[in-house]
N, CA and C atoms as an extended XYZ file, in Angstrom:
237
Properties=species:S:1:pos:R:3:atomname:S:1:resname:S:1:resid:I:1 pbc="F F F"
N       -38.620      209.947       22.114 N   MET     1
C       -39.294      210.268       23.368 CA  MET     1
C       -38.993      209.156       24.391 C   MET     1
N       -38.677      209.539       25.575 N   ILE     2
C       -38.493      208.595       26.647 CA  ILE     2
C       -39.868      208.309       27.226 C   ILE     2
N       -40.316      207.072       27.051 N   ALA     3
C       -41.680      206.704       27.452 CA  ALA     3
C       -41.727      206.178       28.902 C   ALA     3
N       -40.626      205.592       29.361 N   ASP     4
C       -40.623      205.078       30.719 CA  ASP     4
C       -39.187      204.945       31.201 C   ASP     4
N       -38.994      205.051       32.489 N   CYS     5
C       -37.690      204.884       33.113 CA  CYS     5
C       -37.975      204.307       34.495 C   CYS     5
N       -37.418      203.081       34.758 N   ALA     6
C       -37.701      202.427       36.032 CA  ALA     6
C       -36.478      201.657       36.485 C   ALA     6
N       -36.402      201.432       37.800 N   TYR     7
C       -35.347      200.635       38.401 CA  TYR     7
C       -35.954      199.325       38.849 C   TYR     7
N       -35.310      198.219       38.518 N   TYR     8
C       -35.782      196.924       38.883 CA  TYR     8
C       -34.745      196.168       39.724 C   TYR     8
N       -35.206      195.463       40.762 N   VAL     9
C       -34.398      194.588       41.572 CA  VAL     9
C       -35.133      193.278       41.727 C   VAL     9
N       -34.454      192.186       41.439 N   ASP    10
C       -35.040      190.842       41.520 CA  ASP    10
C       -36.326      190.773       40.662 C   ASP    10
N       -36.271      191.422       39.516 N   GLY    11
C       -37.405      191.402       38.573 CA  GLY    11
C       -38.624      192.226       38.991 C   GLY    11
N       -38.477      193.033       40.054 N   LYS    12
C       -39.601      193.822       40.538 CA  LYS    12
C       -39.298      195.305       40.410 C   LYS    12
N       -40.243      196.014       39.823 N   ARG    13
C       -40.106      197.466       39.697 CA  ARG    13
C       -40.107      198.107       41.072 C   ARG    13
N       -39.174      199.008       41.291 N   GLN    14
C       -38.999      199.608       42.593 CA  GLN    14
C       -39.786      200.924       42.787 C   GLN    14
N       -40.388      201.461       41.743 N   HIS    15
C       -41.136      202.680       41.821 CA  HIS    15
C       -42.439      202.483       41.061 C   HIS    15
N       -43.528      202.990       41.547 N   LYS    16
C       -44.781      202.877       40.839 CA  LYS    16
C       -44.792      203.691       39.560 C   LYS    16
N       -44.328      204.925       39.639 N   ASP    17
C       -44.307      205.848       38.497 CA  ASP    17
C       -42.927      205.873       37.894 C   ASP    17
N       -42.811      206.360       36.656 N   PRO    18
C       -41.517      206.503       36.043 CA  PRO    18
C       -40.602      207.434       36.883 C   PRO    18
N       -39.307      207.109       36.889 N   ILE    19
C       -38.354      208.016       37.592 CA  ILE    19
C       -37.620      208.824       36.519 C   ILE    19
N       -37.066      209.967       36.931 N   ASP    20
C       -36.344      210.772       35.923 CA  ASP    20
C       -34.956      210.251       35.756 C   ASP    20
N       -34.288      210.710       34.720 N   LEU    21
C       -32.986      210.161       34.380 CA  LEU    21
C       -31.938      210.437       35.466 C   LEU    21
N       -32.034      211.585       36.120 N   GLU    22
C       -31.104      211.901       37.193 CA  GLU    22
C       -31.224      210.894       38.332 C   GLU    22
N       -32.457      210.558       38.726 N   GLU    23
C       -32.672      209.577       39.758 CA  GLU    23
C       -32.178      208.188       39.308 C   GLU    23
N       -32.421      207.863       38.078 N   ALA    24
C       -31.980      206.549       37.545 CA  ALA    24
C       -30.464      206.452       37.605 C   ALA    24
N       -29.782      207.477       37.201 N   ALA    25
C       -28.315      207.479       37.220 CA  ALA    25
C       -27.810      207.370       38.653 C   ALA    25
N       -28.469      208.077       39.583 N   ARG    26
C       -28.056      208.023       40.993 CA  ARG    26
C       -28.218      206.605       41.534 C   ARG    26
N       -29.349      205.967       41.222 N   VAL    27
C       -29.634      204.617       41.724 CA  VAL    27
C       -28.597      203.656       41.160 C   VAL    27
N       -28.258      203.757       39.918 N   VAL    28
C       -27.276      202.862       39.315 CA  VAL    28
C       -25.931      203.008       40.037 C   VAL    28
N       -25.537      204.203       40.355 N   ASP    29
C       -24.238      204.448       40.978 CA  ASP    29
C       -24.211      204.104       42.477 C   ASP    29
N       -25.335      204.226       43.170 N   GLN    30
C       -25.302      204.144       44.640 CA  GLN    30
C       -25.945      202.915       45.238 C   GLN    30
N       -26.833      202.236       44.533 N   ASP    31
C       -27.540      201.081       45.092 CA  ASP    31
C       -26.643      199.849       45.000 C   ASP    31
N       -26.461      199.165       46.117 N   ASP    32
C       -25.602      197.985       46.139 CA  ASP    32
C       -26.294      196.721       45.684 C   ASP    32
N       -27.613      196.798       45.512 N   ARG    33
C       -28.358      195.609       45.104 CA  ARG    33
C       -28.114      195.320       43.614 C   ARG    33
N       -28.301      194.097       43.239 N   GLU    34
C       -28.168      193.673       41.832 CA  GLU    34
C       -29.420      194.040       41.086 C   GLU    34
N       -29.461      195.252       40.545 N   GLY    35
C       -30.610      195.718       39.821 CA  GLY    35
C       -30.225      196.313       38.479 C   GLY    35
N       -31.218      196.816       37.769 N   PHE    36
C       -30.964      197.447       36.482 CA  PHE    36
C       -31.986      198.554       36.254 C   PHE    36
N       -31.624      199.479       35.395 N   VAL    37
C       -32.520      200.566       34.978 CA  VAL    37
C       -33.040      200.218       33.590 C   VAL    37
N       -34.337      200.293       33.417 N   TRP    38
C       -34.965      200.068       32.111 CA  TRP    38
C       -35.407      201.480       31.623 C   TRP    38
N       -34.980      201.830       30.437 N   ILE    39
C       -35.364      203.093       29.815 CA  ILE    39
C       -36.081      202.744       28.502 C   ILE    39
N       -37.352      203.011       28.469 N   GLY    40
C       -38.140      202.719       27.248 CA  GLY    40
C       -38.163      203.990       26.376 C   GLY    40
N       -37.711      203.838       25.153 N   VAL    41
C       -37.728      204.955       24.214 CA  VAL    41
C       -38.579      204.642       23.020 C   VAL    41
N       -39.264      205.651       22.516 N   VAL    42
C       -40.104      205.531       21.344 CA  VAL    42
C       -39.673      206.599       20.330 C   VAL    42
N       -39.219      206.149       19.179 N   GLU    43
C       -38.733      207.079       18.166 CA  GLU    43
C       -37.836      208.160       18.779 C   GLU    43
N       -36.746      207.751       19.397 N   PRO    44
C       -35.911      208.700       20.133 CA  PRO    44
C       -35.230      209.704       19.209 C   PRO    44
N       -35.121      210.913       19.714 N   GLU    45
C       -34.350      211.966       19.031 CA  GLU    45
C       -32.873      211.709       19.250 C   GLU    45
N       -32.038      212.142       18.350 N   SER    46
C       -30.572      211.959       18.487 CA  SER    46
C       -30.052      212.592       19.772 C   SER    46
N       -30.601      213.753       20.155 N   GLU    47
C       -30.169      214.436       21.385 CA  GLU    47
C       -30.493      213.621       22.621 C   GLU    47
N       -31.683      212.959       22.619 N   GLU    48
C       -32.043      212.102       23.752 CA  GLU    48
C       -31.084      210.931       23.887 C   GLU    48
N       -30.756      210.321       22.779 N   LEU    49
C       -29.861      209.195       22.809 CA  LEU    49
C       -28.420      209.596       23.236 C   LEU    49
N       -28.003      210.765       22.805 N   LEU    50
C       -26.708      211.276       23.222 CA  LEU    50
C       -26.670      211.495       24.728 C   LEU    50
N       -27.773      212.092       25.270 N   GLU    51
C       -27.857      212.294       26.705 CA  GLU    51
C       -27.798      210.960       27.465 C   GLU    51
N       -28.510      209.967       26.979 N   LEU    52
C       -28.491      208.651       27.616 CA  LEU    52
C       -27.104      208.025       27.560 C   LEU    52
N       -26.448      208.157       26.394 N   GLN    53
C       -25.122      207.611       26.209 CA  GLN    53
C       -24.152      208.237       27.194 C   GLN    53
N       -24.193      209.556       27.320 N   GLU    54
C       -23.278      210.252       28.223 CA  GLU    54
C       -23.582      209.979       29.682 C   GLU    54
N       -24.860      210.019       30.048 N   ARG    55
C       -25.265      209.873       31.444 CA  ARG    55
C       -24.987      208.466       31.998 C   ARG    55
N       -25.195      207.456       31.125 N   PHE    56
C       -25.077      206.077       31.593 CA  PHE    56
C       -23.849      205.346       31.014 C   PHE    56
N       -23.017      206.053       30.257 N   GLY    57
C       -21.832      205.447       29.723 CA  GLY    57
C       -22.122      204.317       28.726 C   GLY    57
N       -23.130      204.512       27.907 N   LEU    58
C       -23.513      203.471       26.952 CA  LEU    58
C       -22.556      203.426       25.790 C   LEU    58
N       -22.354      202.242       25.219 N   SER    59
C       -21.488      202.080       24.072 CA  SER    59
C       -22.204      202.673       22.847 C   SER    59
N       -21.419      203.017       21.866 N   GLU    60
C       -22.007      203.538       20.594 CA  GLU    60
C       -22.881      202.472       19.931 C   GLU    60
N       -22.542      201.193       20.041 N   LEU    61
C       -23.323      200.132       19.459 CA  LEU    61
C       -24.695      200.039       20.094 C   LEU    61
N       -24.766      200.220       21.430 N   ALA    62
C       -26.073      200.210       22.092 CA  ALA    62
C       -26.969      201.353       21.631 C   ALA    62
N       -26.374      202.514       21.500 N   VAL    63
C       -27.110      203.690       21.000 CA  VAL    63
C       -27.552      203.494       19.571 C   VAL    63
N       -26.681      202.936       18.755 N   GLU    64
C       -27.027      202.677       17.355 CA  GLU    64
C       -28.203      201.702       17.247 C   GLU    64
N       -28.207      200.672       18.093 N   ASP    65
C       -29.330      199.719       18.117 CA  ASP    65
C       -30.643      200.413       18.511 C   ASP    65
N       -30.555      201.360       19.437 N   ALA    66
C       -31.773      202.061       19.892 CA  ALA    66
C       -32.378      202.907       18.771 C   ALA    66
N       -31.550      203.293       17.810 N   GLN    67
C       -32.040      204.086       16.673 CA  GLN    67
C       -32.713      203.244       15.604 C   GLN    67
N       -32.457      201.942       15.645 N   SER    68
C       -32.996      201.022       14.659 CA  SER    68
C       -34.352      200.525       15.105 C   SER    68
N       -35.391      200.863       14.375 N   PHE    69
C       -36.737      200.444       14.736 CA  PHE    69
C       -36.947      198.991       14.378 C   PHE    69
N       -37.878      198.371       15.021 N   HIS    70
C       -38.302      196.995       14.771 CA  HIS    70
C       -37.255      195.951       15.145 C   HIS    70
N       -36.311      196.289       16.018 N   LEU    71
C       -35.407      195.322       16.574 CA  LEU    71
C       -36.057      194.697       17.821 C   LEU    71
N       -35.831      193.436       18.026 N   ARG    72
C       -36.335      192.784       19.235 CA  ARG    72
C       -35.521      193.253       20.425 C   ARG    72
N       -36.175      193.363       21.594 N   PRO    73
C       -35.415      193.727       22.796 CA  PRO    73
C       -34.375      192.683       23.105 C   PRO    73
N       -33.255      193.117       23.673 N   LYS    74
C       -32.193      192.177       24.023 CA  LYS    74
C       -31.389      192.720       25.141 C   LYS    74
N       -30.645      191.843       25.781 N   ILE    75
C       -29.735      192.223       26.857 CA  ILE    75
C       -28.311      191.956       26.403 C   ILE    75
N       -27.476      192.987       26.515 N   GLU    76
C       -26.075      192.812       26.184 CA  GLU    76
C       -25.280      193.366       27.332 C   GLU    76
N       -24.215      192.663       27.701 N   PHE    77
C       -23.368      193.082       28.770 CA  PHE    77
C       -22.082      193.718       28.226 C   PHE    77
N       -21.769      194.903       28.733 N   TYR    78
C       -20.556      195.611       28.295 CA  TYR    78
C       -19.678      195.812       29.540 C   TYR    78
N       -18.399      196.008       29.313 N   ASP    79
C       -17.490      196.314       30.454 CA  ASP    79
C       -17.824      197.599       31.113 C   ASP    79
């Protein structure tokens, strides 16, 4: 389940409420500011992870990590 989706710039959330994945993908592609999208998932379904992977161009390793419970949050940079 996708529990939250938000866009952050300079460490500040840009929307009060969660944004949908379509809006998040648009913001990533069109906003010139140095920001990031945070997507909080809880016990994600394989289909949800596949959608996230395709929509945001995530690596297979990132998706594999999201399926592993009890991992600490981390930031990894990919090309």
